[in-house]
Amino acid sequence: MRVAIVDGYTDEPAGLGVPPYMDVYPRYIAGAAKTADPGGEVRYFTIDGLRGDWAGSLRLLAGFDVLVVVAGITTPGKYLAGTPITYDELVDIGRIEGPVKILGGPVARYGYGLEGGTAAVPPGRFKRYYDLVATGDVDLAVYEALKYGVERARPSALHEGYGLVDQFAVRGAFIVQQHPNFGINLVAEIETYSGCPRYVSGGCSFCTTVGYGAVEFRSPEAIAREVEALHKAGVVHFRLGRQADFYAYMAEDAGREDLPRPNVAAVERLLSGVRSAAPGLETLHIDNVNPGTVAKWPRESAEVTRLLLKYGTPGNVAAMGVETADPRVVKANNLKAMPDEALAAVRLISSMGSARGPNGMPWLLPGLNFVLGLPGETKETYELNKQFLQRILDEGLMVRRVNIRQVLVFPGTRLWPAARKLEARLRERKRLVHAFKRWVRRNFDRPMLERIAPRGTVLRGVVAEQNYGGGTYARQPGSYPLLVYIPLRIPPGTKLDVAVVEHGFRSVLGIPYPPPAGSKRLAKYLKKLGGASSAPP
């Protein structure tokens, strides 16, 4: 049996799969295929890799027995190294004749959405094009389709525990070698648990993660076995990002408490196990921290933070869904933390993690997520958001980045019945939204970048990703890496060190360090470095 996996990319509250990040979906699917049919062939394609010759790619895919498409953007962002699959591309692939066609990922569970401030296209729209739309776990659907036939595969089937998942994860690790970023800056997303601890209270009004059900934890040993398999396959960059709240991993009160007490011992078993399984790793980062957890359990959260400093690598980011600094909006949408609690969480992580690491970046900083357009929002909400950010600046704290998005409403969430009303309200407040974004970029982001990476800071191990005009965009591998513009054309995939020269709103300008001798183009930047407040070592 020949199986093709088309990665249309995924981005969820708990999981990222846009290059250079590879989410769990294609790896689990590859493992499911190999478990059901050990002698079968499994090929992996990215949607970007297929676009160069679209007609030829469709003919190529038609030659497989089974065609699995994974896609779904539920937390839309701006992407440097990949463009998620479009609705028309999903339909084009669905019209291919010959293979059994399976659609999975968030697009099959929640629908198609790509832009905030809109309602998603329901997943049922794709049933006319695909033989199976996996509204449950797509890897399980693929396993059943290959083992028992597509007629007996259950589209809505969900894993009961992690028994099969842990097998699929190890057996599917080989597929990373077919990713275009393999051997360069590929970051493997790792799942530590499914569901959300706040499932007991219904979770945030807009979030899709609660739709995955009650929390189910993976054991530290199973995670270590997957990491070992990935490391043996050649992966050196890891992100423990597939969970709603890293600090709640293996929390004993999960399922009973909305904000369970962190299990420090379990977190240490997890992190030490990953380190032992991948002794040659270069990056170990996380994603997703509930500010409410940190505020409610400061002592335990401080211990977890110390473990991240002990076992992790610098440049790490604890992204926190603050969503709003308006208490009324927090209550109306059952959000994670009140503004004072969110600020307490920022203080704790910033104060402990702001020391600079050997790669030039602080070890561990908070990141902030804001969602605009939620029920209860008023003009005052935007002023409260500004005041919250200004307090962070005034207190001398560090925040790696602020992510601002407009709510994207999906079927199955509590906001779905009000989707059209919320869309209309965001259209009415378009100027207010843009004004807030401009304020953040000019008054918060740039001063914060100057604080995080002062002029003269040397960033080690930056990877050139994309040429633009006469220059190059580059980043370090990891969670929310700092975007660097280099005013020279450097071949993508090149690894180099850069010295920070100038600061933009969301990126920095840097030059190779040490700079190439006799470069006239870099002369003016070298003059600026001469007066750097933090000269290169």
JSON list of C-alpha atoms in Angstrom, two decimals, residues 85-303:
[
{"chain": "A", "resi": 85, "resn": "ILE", "atom": "CA", "xyz": [-3.22, 25.37, 2.42]},
{"chain": "A", "resi": 86, "resn": "THR", "atom": "CA", "xyz": [-6.06, 27.36, 0.89]},
{"chain": "A", "resi": 87, "resn": "TYR", "atom": "CA", "xyz": [-9.69, 26.34, 0.62]},
{"chain": "A", "resi": 88, "resn": "ASP", "atom": "CA", "xyz": [-9.36, 25.96, -3.17]},
{"chain": "A", "resi": 89, "resn": "GLU", "atom": "CA", "xyz": [-6.30, 23.74, -2.77]},
{"chain": "A", "resi": 90, "resn": "LEU", "atom": "CA", "xyz": [-8.18, 21.51, -0.34]},
{"chain": "A", "resi": 91, "resn": "VAL", "atom": "CA", "xyz": [-10.95, 21.16, -2.90]},
{"chain": "A", "resi": 92, "resn": "ASP", "atom": "CA", "xyz": [-8.52, 20.49, -5.77]},
{"chain": "A", "resi": 93, "resn": "ILE", "atom": "CA", "xyz": [-6.88, 17.64, -3.85]},
{"chain": "A", "resi": 94, "resn": "GLY", "atom": "CA", "xyz": [-10.30, 16.33, -2.83]},
{"chain": "A", "resi": 95, "resn": "ARG", "atom": "CA", "xyz": [-11.28, 16.07, -6.50]},
{"chain": "A", "resi": 96, "resn": "ILE", "atom": "CA", "xyz": [-8.37, 13.75, -7.34]},
{"chain": "A", "resi": 97, "resn": "GLU", "atom": "CA", "xyz": [-9.67, 10.43, -8.65]},
{"chain": "A", "resi": 98, "resn": "GLY", "atom": "CA", "xyz": [-8.06, 7.13, -7.69]},
{"chain": "A", "resi": 99, "resn": "PRO", "atom": "CA", "xyz": [-6.78, 7.16, -4.11]},
{"chain": "A", "resi": 100, "resn": "VAL", "atom": "CA", "xyz": [-8.83, 6.83, -0.95]},
{"chain": "A", "resi": 101, "resn": "LYS", "atom": "CA", "xyz": [-8.84, 10.42, 0.30]},
{"chain": "A", "resi": 102, "resn": "ILE", "atom": "CA", "xyz": [-8.81, 11.21, 4.03]},
{"chain": "A", "resi": 103, "resn": "LEU", "atom": "CA", "xyz": [-8.96, 14.71, 5.51]},
{"chain": "A", "resi": 104, "resn": "GLY", "atom": "CA", "xyz": [-7.78, 15.27, 9.08]},
{"chain": "A", "resi": 105, "resn": "GLY", "atom": "CA", "xyz": [-6.54, 17.81, 11.57]},
{"chain": "A", "resi": 106, "resn": "PRO", "atom": "CA", "xyz": [-8.37, 20.88, 12.91]},
{"chain": "A", "resi": 107, "resn": "VAL", "atom": "CA", "xyz": [-9.95, 21.57, 9.51]},
{"chain": "A", "resi": 108, "resn": "ALA", "atom": "CA", "xyz": [-11.83, 18.26, 9.71]},
{"chain": "A", "resi": 109, "resn": "ARG", "atom": "CA", "xyz": [-12.84, 18.77, 13.33]},
{"chain": "A", "resi": 110, "resn": "TYR", "atom": "CA", "xyz": [-13.64, 22.49, 13.46]},
{"chain": "A", "resi": 111, "resn": "GLY", "atom": "CA", "xyz": [-13.68, 23.77, 9.89]},
{"chain": "A", "resi": 112, "resn": "TYR", "atom": "CA", "xyz": [-11.58, 25.97, 7.64]},
{"chain": "A", "resi": 113, "resn": "GLY", "atom": "CA", "xyz": [-10.50, 29.39, 8.83]},
{"chain": "A", "resi": 114, "resn": "LEU", "atom": "CA", "xyz": [-7.47, 31.49, 7.98]},
{"chain": "A", "resi": 115, "resn": "GLU", "atom": "CA", "xyz": [-8.26, 35.02, 9.13]},
{"chain": "A", "resi": 116, "resn": "GLY", "atom": "CA", "xyz": [-9.31, 36.47, 12.47]},
{"chain": "A", "resi": 117, "resn": "GLY", "atom": "CA", "xyz": [-12.57, 38.38, 12.71]},
{"chain": "A", "resi": 118, "resn": "THR", "atom": "CA", "xyz": [-14.44, 35.82, 10.60]},
{"chain": "A", "resi": 119, "resn": "ALA", "atom": "CA", "xyz": [-16.44, 32.63, 11.01]},
{"chain": "A", "resi": 120, "resn": "ALA", "atom": "CA", "xyz": [-14.96, 29.34, 9.84]},
{"chain": "A", "resi": 121, "resn": "VAL", "atom": "CA", "xyz": [-16.23, 27.20, 6.96]},
{"chain": "A", "resi": 122, "resn": "PRO", "atom": "CA", "xyz": [-17.87, 24.15, 8.64]},
{"chain": "A", "resi": 123, "resn": "PRO", "atom": "CA", "xyz": [-16.05, 20.81, 8.16]},
{"chain": "A", "resi": 124, "resn": "GLY", "atom": "CA", "xyz": [-19.12, 19.20, 6.60]},
{"chain": "A", "resi": 125, "resn": "ARG", "atom": "CA", "xyz": [-18.41, 21.20, 3.45]},
{"chain": "A", "resi": 126, "resn": "PHE", "atom": "CA", "xyz": [-15.52, 18.85, 2.65]},
{"chain": "A", "resi": 127, "resn": "LYS", "atom": "CA", "xyz": [-17.49, 15.58, 2.80]},
{"chain": "A", "resi": 128, "resn": "ARG", "atom": "CA", "xyz": [-18.40, 15.88, -0.87]},
{"chain": "A", "resi": 129, "resn": "TYR", "atom": "CA", "xyz": [-14.70, 15.81, -1.81]},
{"chain": "A", "resi": 130, "resn": "TYR", "atom": "CA", "xyz": [-13.11, 13.35, 0.65]},
{"chain": "A", "resi": 131, "resn": "ASP", "atom": "CA", "xyz": [-13.96, 9.71, 1.29]},
{"chain": "A", "resi": 132, "resn": "LEU", "atom": "CA", "xyz": [-13.41, 10.21, 4.99]},
{"chain": "A", "resi": 133, "resn": "VAL", "atom": "CA", "xyz": [-13.41, 13.45, 6.99]},
{"chain": "A", "resi": 134, "resn": "ALA", "atom": "CA", "xyz": [-11.82, 12.49, 10.31]},
{"chain": "A", "resi": 135, "resn": "THR", "atom": "CA", "xyz": [-13.66, 14.50, 12.93]},
{"chain": "A", "resi": 136, "resn": "GLY", "atom": "CA", "xyz": [-11.88, 12.40, 15.55]},
{"chain": "A", "resi": 137, "resn": "ASP", "atom": "CA", "xyz": [-8.21, 11.38, 15.65]},
{"chain": "A", "resi": 138, "resn": "VAL", "atom": "CA", "xyz": [-6.99, 11.22, 12.06]},
{"chain": "A", "resi": 139, "resn": "ASP", "atom": "CA", "xyz": [-4.12, 8.83, 12.80]},
{"chain": "A", "resi": 140, "resn": "LEU", "atom": "CA", "xyz": [-6.60, 6.33, 14.26]},
{"chain": "A", "resi": 141, "resn": "ALA", "atom": "CA", "xyz": [-8.85, 6.73, 11.21]},
{"chain": "A", "resi": 142, "resn": "VAL", "atom": "CA", "xyz": [-5.88, 6.07, 8.91]},
{"chain": "A", "resi": 143, "resn": "TYR", "atom": "CA", "xyz": [-4.90, 3.01, 10.96]},
{"chain": "A", "resi": 144, "resn": "GLU", "atom": "CA", "xyz": [-8.42, 1.57, 10.72]},
{"chain": "A", "resi": 145, "resn": "ALA", "atom": "CA", "xyz": [-8.75, 2.39, 7.02]},
{"chain": "A", "resi": 146, "resn": "LEU", "atom": "CA", "xyz": [-5.50, 0.59, 6.19]},
{"chain": "A", "resi": 147, "resn": "LYS", "atom": "CA", "xyz": [-6.11, -2.37, 8.49]},
{"chain": "A", "resi": 148, "resn": "TYR", "atom": "CA", "xyz": [-9.83, -2.98, 7.97]},
{"chain": "A", "resi": 149, "resn": "GLY", "atom": "CA", "xyz": [-10.77, -0.96, 4.88]},
{"chain": "A", "resi": 150, "resn": "VAL", "atom": "CA", "xyz": [-12.08, 2.59, 4.57]},
{"chain": "A", "resi": 151, "resn": "GLU", "atom": "CA", "xyz": [-15.69, 1.38, 4.86]},
{"chain": "A", "resi": 152, "resn": "ARG", "atom": "CA", "xyz": [-14.99, 0.15, 8.41]},
{"chain": "A", "resi": 153, "resn": "ALA", "atom": "CA", "xyz": [-12.91, 3.14, 9.51]},
{"chain": "A", "resi": 154, "resn": "ARG", "atom": "CA", "xyz": [-14.67, 5.35, 12.06]},
{"chain": "A", "resi": 155, "resn": "PRO", "atom": "CA", "xyz": [-14.36, 9.06, 11.17]},
{"chain": "A", "resi": 156, "resn": "SER", "atom": "CA", "xyz": [-15.19, 10.21, 14.71]},
{"chain": "A", "resi": 157, "resn": "ALA", "atom": "CA", "xyz": [-13.13, 7.60, 16.58]},
{"chain": "A", "resi": 158, "resn": "LEU", "atom": "CA", "xyz": [-10.93, 8.90, 19.39]},
{"chain": "A", "resi": 159, "resn": "HIS", "atom": "CA", "xyz": [-7.99, 7.25, 21.10]},
{"chain": "A", "resi": 160, "resn": "GLU", "atom": "CA", "xyz": [-8.72, 5.72, 24.48]},
{"chain": "A", "resi": 161, "resn": "GLY", "atom": "CA", "xyz": [-5.54, 6.57, 26.31]},
{"chain": "A", "resi": 162, "resn": "TYR", "atom": "CA", "xyz": [-2.11, 6.89, 24.73]},
{"chain": "A", "resi": 163, "resn": "GLY", "atom": "CA", "xyz": [-1.32, 3.22, 24.07]},
{"chain": "A", "resi": 164, "resn": "LEU", "atom": "CA", "xyz": [-1.56, 3.34, 20.28]},
{"chain": "A", "resi": 165, "resn": "VAL", "atom": "CA", "xyz": [-0.39, 6.95, 20.04]},
{"chain": "A", "resi": 166, "resn": "ASP", "atom": "CA", "xyz": [2.87, 6.10, 21.78]},
{"chain": "A", "resi": 167, "resn": "GLN", "atom": "CA", "xyz": [3.46, 3.30, 19.26]},
{"chain": "A", "resi": 168, "resn": "PHE", "atom": "CA", "xyz": [2.60, 5.52, 16.29]},
{"chain": "A", "resi": 169, "resn": "ALA", "atom": "CA", "xyz": [4.87, 8.30, 17.59]},
{"chain": "A", "resi": 170, "resn": "VAL", "atom": "CA", "xyz": [7.94, 6.07, 17.64]},
{"chain": "A", "resi": 171, "resn": "ARG", "atom": "CA", "xyz": [7.19, 4.24, 14.39]},
{"chain": "A", "resi": 172, "resn": "GLY", "atom": "CA", "xyz": [6.44, 7.48, 12.56]},
{"chain": "A", "resi": 173, "resn": "ALA", "atom": "CA", "xyz": [9.60, 9.31, 13.61]},
{"chain": "A", "resi": 174, "resn": "PHE", "atom": "CA", "xyz": [11.32, 8.40, 10.32]},
{"chain": "A", "resi": 175, "resn": "ILE", "atom": "CA", "xyz": [9.07, 10.75, 8.35]},
{"chain": "A", "resi": 176, "resn": "VAL", "atom": "CA", "xyz": [10.94, 13.82, 9.67]},
{"chain": "A", "resi": 177, "resn": "GLN", "atom": "CA", "xyz": [13.72, 12.99, 7.21]},
{"chain": "A", "resi": 178, "resn": "GLN", "atom": "CA", "xyz": [11.36, 13.86, 4.33]},
{"chain": "A", "resi": 179, "resn": "HIS", "atom": "CA", "xyz": [10.64, 17.36, 5.68]},
{"chain": "A", "resi": 180, "resn": "PRO", "atom": "CA", "xyz": [12.31, 20.17, 3.67]},
{"chain": "A", "resi": 181, "resn": "ASN", "atom": "CA", "xyz": [13.72, 21.70, 6.88]},
{"chain": "A", "resi": 182, "resn": "PHE", "atom": "CA", "xyz": [15.30, 18.45, 8.06]},
{"chain": "A", "resi": 183, "resn": "GLY", "atom": "CA", "xyz": [18.98, 18.86, 8.83]},
{"chain": "A", "resi": 184, "resn": "ILE", "atom": "CA", "xyz": [18.63, 22.64, 8.85]},
{"chain": "A", "resi": 185, "resn": "ASN", "atom": "CA", "xyz": [16.25, 24.05, 11.45]},
{"chain": "A", "resi": 186, "resn": "LEU", "atom": "CA", "xyz": [13.41, 21.54, 11.78]},
{"chain": "A", "resi": 187, "resn": "VAL", "atom": "CA", "xyz": [11.66, 21.84, 15.14]},
{"chain": "A", "resi": 188, "resn": "ALA", "atom": "CA", "xyz": [9.67, 18.79, 16.25]},
{"chain": "A", "resi": 189, "resn": "GLU", "atom": "CA", "xyz": [6.50, 19.60, 18.18]},
{"chain": "A", "resi": 190, "resn": "ILE", "atom": "CA", "xyz": [5.98, 17.17, 21.07]},
{"chain": "A", "resi": 191, "resn": "GLU", "atom": "CA", "xyz": [2.68, 16.32, 22.74]},
{"chain": "A", "resi": 192, "resn": "THR", "atom": "CA", "xyz": [2.64, 16.00, 26.53]},
{"chain": "A", "resi": 193, "resn": "TYR", "atom": "CA", "xyz": [-1.13, 15.78, 26.99]},
{"chain": "A", "resi": 194, "resn": "SER", "atom": "CA", "xyz": [-4.44, 16.33, 25.24]},
{"chain": "A", "resi": 195, "resn": "GLY", "atom": "CA", "xyz": [-7.40, 18.38, 26.33]},
{"chain": "A", "resi": 196, "resn": "CYS", "atom": "CA", "xyz": [-7.40, 21.36, 28.67]},
{"chain": "A", "resi": 197, "resn": "PRO", "atom": "CA", "xyz": [-7.34, 21.41, 32.49]},
{"chain": "A", "resi": 198, "resn": "ARG", "atom": "CA", "xyz": [-10.03, 24.11, 32.31]},
{"chain": "A", "resi": 199, "resn": "TYR", "atom": "CA", "xyz": [-12.38, 21.62, 30.65]},
{"chain": "A", "resi": 200, "resn": "VAL", "atom": "CA", "xyz": [-14.04, 21.30, 34.08]},
{"chain": "A", "resi": 201, "resn": "SER", "atom": "CA", "xyz": [-15.31, 24.90, 33.84]},
{"chain": "A", "resi": 202, "resn": "GLY", "atom": "CA", "xyz": [-15.89, 24.93, 30.09]},
{"chain": "A", "resi": 203, "resn": "GLY", "atom": "CA", "xyz": [-12.67, 26.72, 29.17]},
{"chain": "A", "resi": 204, "resn": "CYS", "atom": "CA", "xyz": [-12.34, 30.00, 27.30]},
{"chain": "A", "resi": 205, "resn": "SER", "atom": "CA", "xyz": [-15.36, 30.93, 25.19]},
{"chain": "A", "resi": 206, "resn": "PHE", "atom": "CA", "xyz": [-13.48, 31.00, 21.87]},
{"chain": "A", "resi": 207, "resn": "CYS", "atom": "CA", "xyz": [-11.04, 28.12, 22.33]},
{"chain": "A", "resi": 208, "resn": "THR", "atom": "CA", "xyz": [-11.10, 24.84, 20.43]},
{"chain": "A", "resi": 209, "resn": "THR", "atom": "CA", "xyz": [-8.79, 22.95, 22.82]},
{"chain": "A", "resi": 210, "resn": "VAL", "atom": "CA", "xyz": [-11.62, 22.08, 25.23]},
{"chain": "A", "resi": 211, "resn": "GLY", "atom": "CA", "xyz": [-13.20, 20.27, 22.28]},
{"chain": "A", "resi": 212, "resn": "TYR", "atom": "CA", "xyz": [-10.53, 17.58, 22.69]},
{"chain": "A", "resi": 213, "resn": "GLY", "atom": "CA", "xyz": [-12.18, 16.59, 25.98]},
{"chain": "A", "resi": 214, "resn": "ALA", "atom": "CA", "xyz": [-10.87, 16.00, 29.48]},
{"chain": "A", "resi": 215, "resn": "VAL", "atom": "CA", "xyz": [-7.14, 15.99, 30.12]},
{"chain": "A", "resi": 216, "resn": "GLU", "atom": "CA", "xyz": [-5.23, 12.83, 29.22]},
{"chain": "A", "resi": 217, "resn": "PHE", "atom": "CA", "xyz": [-1.52, 12.86, 30.11]},
{"chain": "A", "resi": 218, "resn": "ARG", "atom": "CA", "xyz": [1.29, 11.05, 28.32]},
{"chain": "A", "resi": 219, "resn": "SER", "atom": "CA", "xyz": [3.84, 9.43, 30.59]},
{"chain": "A", "resi": 220, "resn": "PRO", "atom": "CA", "xyz": [7.35, 10.93, 30.78]},
{"chain": "A", "resi": 221, "resn": "GLU", "atom": "CA", "xyz": [8.74, 7.57, 29.67]},
{"chain": "A", "resi": 222, "resn": "ALA", "atom": "CA", "xyz": [6.60, 7.45, 26.51]},
{"chain": "A", "resi": 223, "resn": "ILE", "atom": "CA", "xyz": [7.56, 11.01, 25.61]},
{"chain": "A", "resi": 224, "resn": "ALA", "atom": "CA", "xyz": [11.24, 10.16, 26.12]},
{"chain": "A", "resi": 225, "resn": "ARG", "atom": "CA", "xyz": [10.91, 7.15, 23.79]},
{"chain": "A", "resi": 226, "resn": "GLU", "atom": "CA", "xyz": [9.45, 9.35, 21.05]},
{"chain": "A", "resi": 227, "resn": "VAL", "atom": "CA", "xyz": [12.16, 11.98, 21.54]},
{"chain": "A", "resi": 228, "resn": "GLU", "atom": "CA", "xyz": [14.80, 9.24, 21.38]},
{"chain": "A", "resi": 229, "resn": "ALA", "atom": "CA", "xyz": [13.38, 7.96, 18.07]},
{"chain": "A", "resi": 230, "resn": "LEU", "atom": "CA", "xyz": [13.26, 11.48, 16.63]},
{"chain": "A", "resi": 231, "resn": "HIS", "atom": "CA", "xyz": [16.80, 12.21, 17.83]},
{"chain": "A", "resi": 232, "resn": "LYS", "atom": "CA", "xyz": [18.09, 8.99, 16.25]},
{"chain": "A", "resi": 233, "resn": "ALA", "atom": "CA", "xyz": [16.38, 10.08, 13.03]},
{"chain": "A", "resi": 234, "resn": "GLY", "atom": "CA", "xyz": [18.34, 13.34, 13.16]},
{"chain": "A", "resi": 235, "resn": "VAL", "atom": "CA", "xyz": [16.19, 15.89, 15.03]},
{"chain": "A", "resi": 236, "resn": "VAL", "atom": "CA", "xyz": [18.05, 18.25, 17.38]},
{"chain": "A", "resi": 237, "resn": "HIS", "atom": "CA", "xyz": [15.41, 20.95, 17.98]},
{"chain": "A", "resi": 238, "resn": "PHE", "atom": "CA", "xyz": [12.44, 20.08, 20.20]},
{"chain": "A", "resi": 239, "resn": "ARG", "atom": "CA", "xyz": [9.44, 22.05, 21.41]},
{"chain": "A", "resi": 240, "resn": "LEU", "atom": "CA", "xyz": [7.22, 20.68, 24.17]},
{"chain": "A", "resi": 241, "resn": "GLY", "atom": "CA", "xyz": [4.35, 22.71, 22.83]},
{"chain": "A", "resi": 242, "resn": "ARG", "atom": "CA", "xyz": [1.37, 20.43, 22.42]},
{"chain": "A", "resi": 243, "resn": "GLN", "atom": "CA", "xyz": [-0.47, 21.09, 25.67]},
{"chain": "A", "resi": 244, "resn": "ALA", "atom": "CA", "xyz": [-2.79, 23.75, 27.01]},
{"chain": "A", "resi": 245, "resn": "ASP", "atom": "CA", "xyz": [-0.58, 24.59, 30.01]},
{"chain": "A", "resi": 246, "resn": "PHE", "atom": "CA", "xyz": [2.93, 23.21, 30.41]},
{"chain": "A", "resi": 247, "resn": "TYR", "atom": "CA", "xyz": [2.93, 24.02, 34.14]},
{"chain": "A", "resi": 248, "resn": "ALA", "atom": "CA", "xyz": [-0.10, 21.72, 34.61]},
{"chain": "A", "resi": 249, "resn": "TYR", "atom": "CA", "xyz": [1.64, 18.61, 33.24]},
{"chain": "A", "resi": 250, "resn": "MET", "atom": "CA", "xyz": [0.64, 15.57, 35.34]},
{"chain": "A", "resi": 251, "resn": "ALA", "atom": "CA", "xyz": [-1.08, 17.85, 37.87]},
{"chain": "A", "resi": 252, "resn": "GLU", "atom": "CA", "xyz": [-2.82, 15.58, 40.36]},
{"chain": "A", "resi": 253, "resn": "ASP", "atom": "CA", "xyz": [-5.94, 17.76, 40.60]},
{"chain": "A", "resi": 254, "resn": "ALA", "atom": "CA", "xyz": [-6.45, 17.91, 36.83]},
{"chain": "A", "resi": 255, "resn": "GLY", "atom": "CA", "xyz": [-10.03, 16.96, 36.05]},
{"chain": "A", "resi": 256, "resn": "ARG", "atom": "CA", "xyz": [-11.23, 18.34, 39.38]},
{"chain": "A", "resi": 257, "resn": "GLU", "atom": "CA", "xyz": [-9.71, 21.81, 39.61]},
{"chain": "A", "resi": 258, "resn": "ASP", "atom": "CA", "xyz": [-9.81, 24.58, 37.00]},
{"chain": "A", "resi": 259, "resn": "LEU", "atom": "CA", "xyz": [-6.25, 25.59, 37.93]},
{"chain": "A", "resi": 260, "resn": "PRO", "atom": "CA", "xyz": [-4.56, 22.46, 39.31]},
{"chain": "A", "resi": 261, "resn": "ARG", "atom": "CA", "xyz": [-1.40, 22.60, 41.41]},
{"chain": "A", "resi": 262, "resn": "PRO", "atom": "CA", "xyz": [1.78, 22.01, 39.31]},
{"chain": "A", "resi": 263, "resn": "ASN", "atom": "CA", "xyz": [3.41, 18.61, 39.81]},
{"chain": "A", "resi": 264, "resn": "VAL", "atom": "CA", "xyz": [7.05, 19.64, 40.07]},
{"chain": "A", "resi": 265, "resn": "ALA", "atom": "CA", "xyz": [8.41, 16.09, 40.37]},
{"chain": "A", "resi": 266, "resn": "ALA", "atom": "CA", "xyz": [6.58, 14.96, 37.22]},
{"chain": "A", "resi": 267, "resn": "VAL", "atom": "CA", "xyz": [7.85, 17.96, 35.25]},
{"chain": "A", "resi": 268, "resn": "GLU", "atom": "CA", "xyz": [11.41, 17.10, 36.27]},
{"chain": "A", "resi": 269, "resn": "ARG", "atom": "CA", "xyz": [10.94, 13.48, 35.15]},
{"chain": "A", "resi": 270, "resn": "LEU", "atom": "CA", "xyz": [9.67, 14.79, 31.82]},
{"chain": "A", "resi": 271, "resn": "LEU", "atom": "CA", "xyz": [12.49, 17.27, 31.21]},
{"chain": "A", "resi": 272, "resn": "SER", "atom": "CA", "xyz": [15.31, 15.06, 32.47]},
{"chain": "A", "resi": 273, "resn": "GLY", "atom": "CA", "xyz": [13.94, 12.19, 30.39]},
{"chain": "A", "resi": 274, "resn": "VAL", "atom": "CA", "xyz": [13.96, 14.30, 27.24]},
{"chain": "A", "resi": 275, "resn": "ARG", "atom": "CA", "xyz": [17.52, 15.40, 27.94]},
{"chain": "A", "resi": 276, "resn": "SER", "atom": "CA", "xyz": [18.68, 11.81, 28.44]},
{"chain": "A", "resi": 277, "resn": "ALA", "atom": "CA", "xyz": [16.84, 10.62, 25.32]},
{"chain": "A", "resi": 278, "resn": "ALA", "atom": "CA", "xyz": [18.41, 13.32, 23.13]},
{"chain": "A", "resi": 279, "resn": "PRO", "atom": "CA", "xyz": [21.90, 14.03, 24.49]},
{"chain": "A", "resi": 280, "resn": "GLY", "atom": "CA", "xyz": [22.82, 15.97, 21.36]},
{"chain": "A", "resi": 281, "resn": "LEU", "atom": "CA", "xyz": [19.81, 18.26, 21.30]},
{"chain": "A", "resi": 282, "resn": "GLU", "atom": "CA", "xyz": [20.43, 21.92, 20.54]},
{"chain": "A", "resi": 283, "resn": "THR", "atom": "CA", "xyz": [17.01, 23.34, 21.41]},
{"chain": "A", "resi": 284, "resn": "LEU", "atom": "CA", "xyz": [14.54, 22.40, 24.14]},
{"chain": "A", "resi": 285, "resn": "HIS", "atom": "CA", "xyz": [11.69, 24.90, 24.42]},
{"chain": "A", "resi": 286, "resn": "ILE", "atom": "CA", "xyz": [8.06, 24.89, 25.51]},
{"chain": "A", "resi": 287, "resn": "ASP", "atom": "CA", "xyz": [4.82, 26.61, 24.60]},
{"chain": "A", "resi": 288, "resn": "ASN", "atom": "CA", "xyz": [1.66, 27.55, 26.47]},
{"chain": "A", "resi": 289, "resn": "VAL", "atom": "CA", "xyz": [1.56, 28.54, 30.13]},
{"chain": "A", "resi": 290, "resn": "ASN", "atom": "CA", "xyz": [-1.66, 29.50, 31.90]},
{"chain": "A", "resi": 291, "resn": "PRO", "atom": "CA", "xyz": [-1.03, 32.77, 33.77]},
{"chain": "A", "resi": 292, "resn": "GLY", "atom": "CA", "xyz": [-3.77, 31.78, 36.20]},
{"chain": "A", "resi": 293, "resn": "THR", "atom": "CA", "xyz": [-1.78, 28.69, 37.22]},
{"chain": "A", "resi": 294, "resn": "VAL", "atom": "CA", "xyz": [1.35, 30.75, 37.84]},
{"chain": "A", "resi": 295, "resn": "ALA", "atom": "CA", "xyz": [-0.56, 33.35, 39.87]},
{"chain": "A", "resi": 296, "resn": "LYS", "atom": "CA", "xyz": [-2.44, 30.80, 41.99]},
{"chain": "A", "resi": 297, "resn": "TRP", "atom": "CA", "xyz": [0.57, 28.55, 42.63]},
{"chain": "A", "resi": 298, "resn": "PRO", "atom": "CA", "xyz": [3.61, 30.88, 42.70]},
{"chain": "A", "resi": 299, "resn": "ARG", "atom": "CA", "xyz": [5.88, 28.59, 44.75]},
{"chain": "A", "resi": 300, "resn": "GLU", "atom": "CA", "xyz": [5.31, 25.52, 42.59]},
{"chain": "A", "resi": 301, "resn": "SER", "atom": "CA", "xyz": [5.43, 27.62, 39.42]},
{"chain": "A", "resi": 302, "resn": "ALA", "atom": "CA", "xyz": [8.79, 29.05, 40.49]},
{"chain": "A", "resi": 303, "resn": "GLU", "atom": "CA", "xyz": [10.07, 25.48, 40.88]}
]
